[in-house]
mmCIF file of N, CA and C in Angstrom:
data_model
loop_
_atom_site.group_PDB
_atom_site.id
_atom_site.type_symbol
_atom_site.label_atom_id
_atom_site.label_comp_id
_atom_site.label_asym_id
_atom_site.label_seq_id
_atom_site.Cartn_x
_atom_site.Cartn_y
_atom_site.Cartn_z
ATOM 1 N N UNK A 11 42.123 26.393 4.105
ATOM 2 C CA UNK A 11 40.839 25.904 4.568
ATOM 3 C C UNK A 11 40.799 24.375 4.530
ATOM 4 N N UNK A 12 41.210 23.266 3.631
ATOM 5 C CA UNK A 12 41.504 22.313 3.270
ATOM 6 C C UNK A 12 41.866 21.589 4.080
ATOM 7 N N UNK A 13 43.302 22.342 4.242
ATOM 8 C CA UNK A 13 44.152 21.651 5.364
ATOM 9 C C UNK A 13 43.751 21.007 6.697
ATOM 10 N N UNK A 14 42.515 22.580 7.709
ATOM 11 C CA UNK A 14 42.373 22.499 8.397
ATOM 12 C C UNK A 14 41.264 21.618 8.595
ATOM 13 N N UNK A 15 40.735 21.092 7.799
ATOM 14 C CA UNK A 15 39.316 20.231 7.422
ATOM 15 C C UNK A 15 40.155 18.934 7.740
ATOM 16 N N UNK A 16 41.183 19.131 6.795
ATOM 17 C CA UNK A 16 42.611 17.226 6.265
ATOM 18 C C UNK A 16 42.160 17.303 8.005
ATOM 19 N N UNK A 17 43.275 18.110 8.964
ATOM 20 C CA UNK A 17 43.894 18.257 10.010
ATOM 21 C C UNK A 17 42.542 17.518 11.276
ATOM 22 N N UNK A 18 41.672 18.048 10.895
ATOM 23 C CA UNK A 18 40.345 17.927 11.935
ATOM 24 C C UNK A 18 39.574 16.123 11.402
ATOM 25 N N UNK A 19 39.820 15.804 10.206
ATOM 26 C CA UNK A 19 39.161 14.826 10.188
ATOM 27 C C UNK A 19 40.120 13.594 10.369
ATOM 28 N N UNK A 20 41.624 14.138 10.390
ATOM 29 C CA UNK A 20 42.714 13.150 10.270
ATOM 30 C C UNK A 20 42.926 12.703 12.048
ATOM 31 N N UNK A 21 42.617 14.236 12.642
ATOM 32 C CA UNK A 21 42.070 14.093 14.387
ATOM 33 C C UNK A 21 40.986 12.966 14.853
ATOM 34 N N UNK A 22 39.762 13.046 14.023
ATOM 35 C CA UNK A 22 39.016 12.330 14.487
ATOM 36 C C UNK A 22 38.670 10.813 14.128
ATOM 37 N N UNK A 23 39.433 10.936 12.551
ATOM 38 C CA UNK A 23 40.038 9.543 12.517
ATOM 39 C C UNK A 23 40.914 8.415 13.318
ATOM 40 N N UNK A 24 41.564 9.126 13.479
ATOM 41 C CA UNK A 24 42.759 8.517 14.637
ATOM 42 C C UNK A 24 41.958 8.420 16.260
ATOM 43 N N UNK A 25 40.935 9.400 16.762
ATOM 44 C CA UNK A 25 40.398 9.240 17.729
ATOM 45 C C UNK A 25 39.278 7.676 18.139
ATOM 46 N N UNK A 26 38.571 7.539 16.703
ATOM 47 C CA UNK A 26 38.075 6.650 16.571
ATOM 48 C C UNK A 26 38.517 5.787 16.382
ATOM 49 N N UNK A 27 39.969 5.472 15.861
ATOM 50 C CA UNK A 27 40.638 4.305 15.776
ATOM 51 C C UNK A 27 41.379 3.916 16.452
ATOM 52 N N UNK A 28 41.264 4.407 18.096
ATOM 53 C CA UNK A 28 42.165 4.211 19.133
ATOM 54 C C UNK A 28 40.710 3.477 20.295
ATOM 55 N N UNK A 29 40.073 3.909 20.082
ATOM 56 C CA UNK A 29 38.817 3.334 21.160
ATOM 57 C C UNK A 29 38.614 1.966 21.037
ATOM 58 N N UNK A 30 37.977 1.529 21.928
ATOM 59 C CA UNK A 30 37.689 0.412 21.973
ATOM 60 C C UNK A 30 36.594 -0.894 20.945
ATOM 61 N N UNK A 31 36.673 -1.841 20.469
ATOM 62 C CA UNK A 31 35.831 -1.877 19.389
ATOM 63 C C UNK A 31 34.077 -1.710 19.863
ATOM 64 N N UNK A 32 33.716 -2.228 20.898
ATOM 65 C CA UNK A 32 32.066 -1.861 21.455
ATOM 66 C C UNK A 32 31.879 -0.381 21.358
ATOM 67 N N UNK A 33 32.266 0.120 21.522
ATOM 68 C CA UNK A 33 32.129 1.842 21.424
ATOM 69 C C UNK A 33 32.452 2.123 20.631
ATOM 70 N N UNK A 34 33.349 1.993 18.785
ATOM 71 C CA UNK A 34 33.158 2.201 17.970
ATOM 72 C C UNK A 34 31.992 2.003 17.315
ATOM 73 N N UNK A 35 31.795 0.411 17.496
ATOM 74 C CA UNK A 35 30.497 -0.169 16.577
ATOM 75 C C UNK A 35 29.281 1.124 17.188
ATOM 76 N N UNK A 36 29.099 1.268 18.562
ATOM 77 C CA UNK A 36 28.216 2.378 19.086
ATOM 78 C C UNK A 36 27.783 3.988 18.184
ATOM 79 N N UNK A 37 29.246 4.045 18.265
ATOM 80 C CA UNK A 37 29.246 5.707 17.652
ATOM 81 C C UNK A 37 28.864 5.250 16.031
ATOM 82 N N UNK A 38 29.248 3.913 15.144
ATOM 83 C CA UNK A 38 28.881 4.130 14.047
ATOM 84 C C UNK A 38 27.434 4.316 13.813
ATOM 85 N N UNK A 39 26.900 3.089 14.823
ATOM 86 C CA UNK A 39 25.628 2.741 14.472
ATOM 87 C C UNK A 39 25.004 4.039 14.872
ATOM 88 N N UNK A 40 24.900 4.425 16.058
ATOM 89 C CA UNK A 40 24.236 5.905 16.593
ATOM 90 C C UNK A 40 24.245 7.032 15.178
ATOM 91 N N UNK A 41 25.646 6.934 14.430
ATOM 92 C CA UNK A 41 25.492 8.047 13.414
ATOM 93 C C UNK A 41 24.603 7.438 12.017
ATOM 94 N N UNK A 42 25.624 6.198 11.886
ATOM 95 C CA UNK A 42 24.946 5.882 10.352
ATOM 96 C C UNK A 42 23.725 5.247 10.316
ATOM 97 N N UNK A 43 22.568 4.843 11.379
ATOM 98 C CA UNK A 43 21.728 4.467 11.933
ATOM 99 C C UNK A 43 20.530 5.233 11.014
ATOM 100 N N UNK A 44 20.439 7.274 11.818
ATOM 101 C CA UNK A 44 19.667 8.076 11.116
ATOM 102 C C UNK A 44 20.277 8.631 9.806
ATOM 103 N N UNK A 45 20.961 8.422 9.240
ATOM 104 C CA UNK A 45 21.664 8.627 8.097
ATOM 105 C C UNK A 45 20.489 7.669 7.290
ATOM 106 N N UNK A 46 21.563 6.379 7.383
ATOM 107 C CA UNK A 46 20.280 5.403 6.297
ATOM 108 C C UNK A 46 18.943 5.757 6.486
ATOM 109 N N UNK A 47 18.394 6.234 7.317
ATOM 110 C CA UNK A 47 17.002 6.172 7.928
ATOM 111 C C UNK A 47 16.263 6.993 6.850
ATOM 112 N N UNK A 48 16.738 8.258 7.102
ATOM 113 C CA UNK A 48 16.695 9.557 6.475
ATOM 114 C C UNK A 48 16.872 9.200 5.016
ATOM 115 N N UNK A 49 18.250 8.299 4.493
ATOM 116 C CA UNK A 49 18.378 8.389 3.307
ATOM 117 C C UNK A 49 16.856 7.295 2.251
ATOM 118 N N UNK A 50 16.579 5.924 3.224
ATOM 119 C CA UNK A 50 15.776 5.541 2.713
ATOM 120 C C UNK A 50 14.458 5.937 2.331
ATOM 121 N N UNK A 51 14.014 6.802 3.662
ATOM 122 C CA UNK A 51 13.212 7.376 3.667
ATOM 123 C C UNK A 51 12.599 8.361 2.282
ATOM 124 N N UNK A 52 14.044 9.203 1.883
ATOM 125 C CA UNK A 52 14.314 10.336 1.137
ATOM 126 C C UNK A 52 14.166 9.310 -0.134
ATOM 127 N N UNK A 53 14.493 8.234 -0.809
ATOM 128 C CA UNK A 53 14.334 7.320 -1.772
ATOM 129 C C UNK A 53 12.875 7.162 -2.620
ATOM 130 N N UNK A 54 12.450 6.637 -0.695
ATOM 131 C CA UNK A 54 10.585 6.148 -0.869
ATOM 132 C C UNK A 54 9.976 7.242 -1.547
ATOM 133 N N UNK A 55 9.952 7.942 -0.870
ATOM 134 C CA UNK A 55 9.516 9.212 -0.916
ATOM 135 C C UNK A 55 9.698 9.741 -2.852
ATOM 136 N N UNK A 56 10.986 9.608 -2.957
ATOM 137 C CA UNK A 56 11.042 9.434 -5.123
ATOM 138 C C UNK A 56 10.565 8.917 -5.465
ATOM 139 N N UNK A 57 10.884 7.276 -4.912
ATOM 140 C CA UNK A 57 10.308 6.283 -6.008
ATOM 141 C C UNK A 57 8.874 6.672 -6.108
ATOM 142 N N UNK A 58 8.007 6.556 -5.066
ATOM 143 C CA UNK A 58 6.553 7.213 -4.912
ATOM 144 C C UNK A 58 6.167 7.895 -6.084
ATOM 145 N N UNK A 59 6.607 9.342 -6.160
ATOM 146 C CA UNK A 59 6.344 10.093 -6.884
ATOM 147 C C UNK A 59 6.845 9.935 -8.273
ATOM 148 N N UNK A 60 7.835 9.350 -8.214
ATOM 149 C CA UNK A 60 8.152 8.968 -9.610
ATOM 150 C C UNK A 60 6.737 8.128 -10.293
ATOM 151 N N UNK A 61 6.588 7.099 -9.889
ATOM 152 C CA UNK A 61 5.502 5.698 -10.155
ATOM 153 C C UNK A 61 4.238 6.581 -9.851
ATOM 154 N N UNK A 62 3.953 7.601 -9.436
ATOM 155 C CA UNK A 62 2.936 8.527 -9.425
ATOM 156 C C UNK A 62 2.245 9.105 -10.662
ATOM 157 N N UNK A 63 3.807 9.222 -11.096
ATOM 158 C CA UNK A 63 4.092 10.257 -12.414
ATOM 159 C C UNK A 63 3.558 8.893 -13.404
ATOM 160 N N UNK A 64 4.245 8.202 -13.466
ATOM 161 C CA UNK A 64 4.004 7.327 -14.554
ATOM 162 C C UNK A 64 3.034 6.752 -14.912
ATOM 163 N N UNK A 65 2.274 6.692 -13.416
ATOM 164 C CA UNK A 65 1.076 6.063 -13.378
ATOM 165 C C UNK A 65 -0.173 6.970 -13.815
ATOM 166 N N UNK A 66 -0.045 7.990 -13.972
ATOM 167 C CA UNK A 66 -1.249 9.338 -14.049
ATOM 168 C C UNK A 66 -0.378 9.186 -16.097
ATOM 169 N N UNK A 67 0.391 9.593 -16.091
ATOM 170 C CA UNK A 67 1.103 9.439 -17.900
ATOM 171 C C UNK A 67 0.555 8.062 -18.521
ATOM 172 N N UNK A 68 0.586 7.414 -17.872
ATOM 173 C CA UNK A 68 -0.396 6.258 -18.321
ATOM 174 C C UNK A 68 -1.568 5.838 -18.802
ATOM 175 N N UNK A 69 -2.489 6.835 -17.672
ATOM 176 C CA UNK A 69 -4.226 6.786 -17.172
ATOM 177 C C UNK A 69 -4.317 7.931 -19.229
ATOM 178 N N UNK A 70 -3.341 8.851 -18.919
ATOM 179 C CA UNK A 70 -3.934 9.393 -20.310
ATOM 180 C C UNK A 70 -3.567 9.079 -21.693
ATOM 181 N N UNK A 71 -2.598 7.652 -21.516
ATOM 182 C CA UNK A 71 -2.514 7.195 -23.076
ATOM 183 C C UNK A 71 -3.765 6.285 -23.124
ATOM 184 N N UNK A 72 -4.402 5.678 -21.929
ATOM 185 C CA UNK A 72 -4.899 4.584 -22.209
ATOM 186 C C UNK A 72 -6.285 5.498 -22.134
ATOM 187 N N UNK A 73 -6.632 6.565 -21.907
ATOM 188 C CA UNK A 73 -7.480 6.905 -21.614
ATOM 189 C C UNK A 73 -8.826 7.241 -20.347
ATOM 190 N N UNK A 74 -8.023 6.595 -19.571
ATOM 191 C CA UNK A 74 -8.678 6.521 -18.217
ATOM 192 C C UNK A 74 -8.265 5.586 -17.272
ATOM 193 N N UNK A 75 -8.823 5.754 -16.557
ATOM 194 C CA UNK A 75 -9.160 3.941 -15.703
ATOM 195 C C UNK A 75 -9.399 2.846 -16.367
ATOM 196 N N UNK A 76 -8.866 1.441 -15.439
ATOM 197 C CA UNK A 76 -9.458 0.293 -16.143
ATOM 198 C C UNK A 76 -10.681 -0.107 -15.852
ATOM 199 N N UNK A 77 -11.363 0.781 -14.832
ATOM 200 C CA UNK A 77 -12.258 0.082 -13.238
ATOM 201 C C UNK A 77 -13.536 1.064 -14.527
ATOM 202 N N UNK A 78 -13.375 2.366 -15.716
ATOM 203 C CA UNK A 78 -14.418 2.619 -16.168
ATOM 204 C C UNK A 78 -14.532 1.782 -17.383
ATOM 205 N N UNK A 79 -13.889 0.796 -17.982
ATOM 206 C CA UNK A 79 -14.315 0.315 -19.020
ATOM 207 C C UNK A 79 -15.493 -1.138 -18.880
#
């Protein structure tokens, strides 16, 4: 199974490294473009909820809001 994975990506390695450089930079950006997109996205989206979390763990050491004192 391995092999044929080595065999197929060692194919498309070499395919991409025979083209021309404008049409490489193309195909990277086209792929790794929504990749980062997706991945930053997928980040925000933690950090958010993380600082969500912390921020509500907070409200109940201190006891509330600052906006009721």
């Amino acid at each position: 199974m391995f092999d044929g994975l080595a065999n197929w990506w060692d194919n498309a390695e070499l395919w991409l490294a025979q083209l021309w450089f404008p049409v490489q930079f193309v195909l990277v950006i086209a792929v790794l473009g929504p990749v980062c997109l997706g991945a930053a996205w997928l980040i925000d989206r933690i950090i958010d909820r993380v600082a969500a979390w912390f921020r509500s763990a907070r409200r109940e050491v201190t006891g509330g809001n600052r906006s009721e004192r």
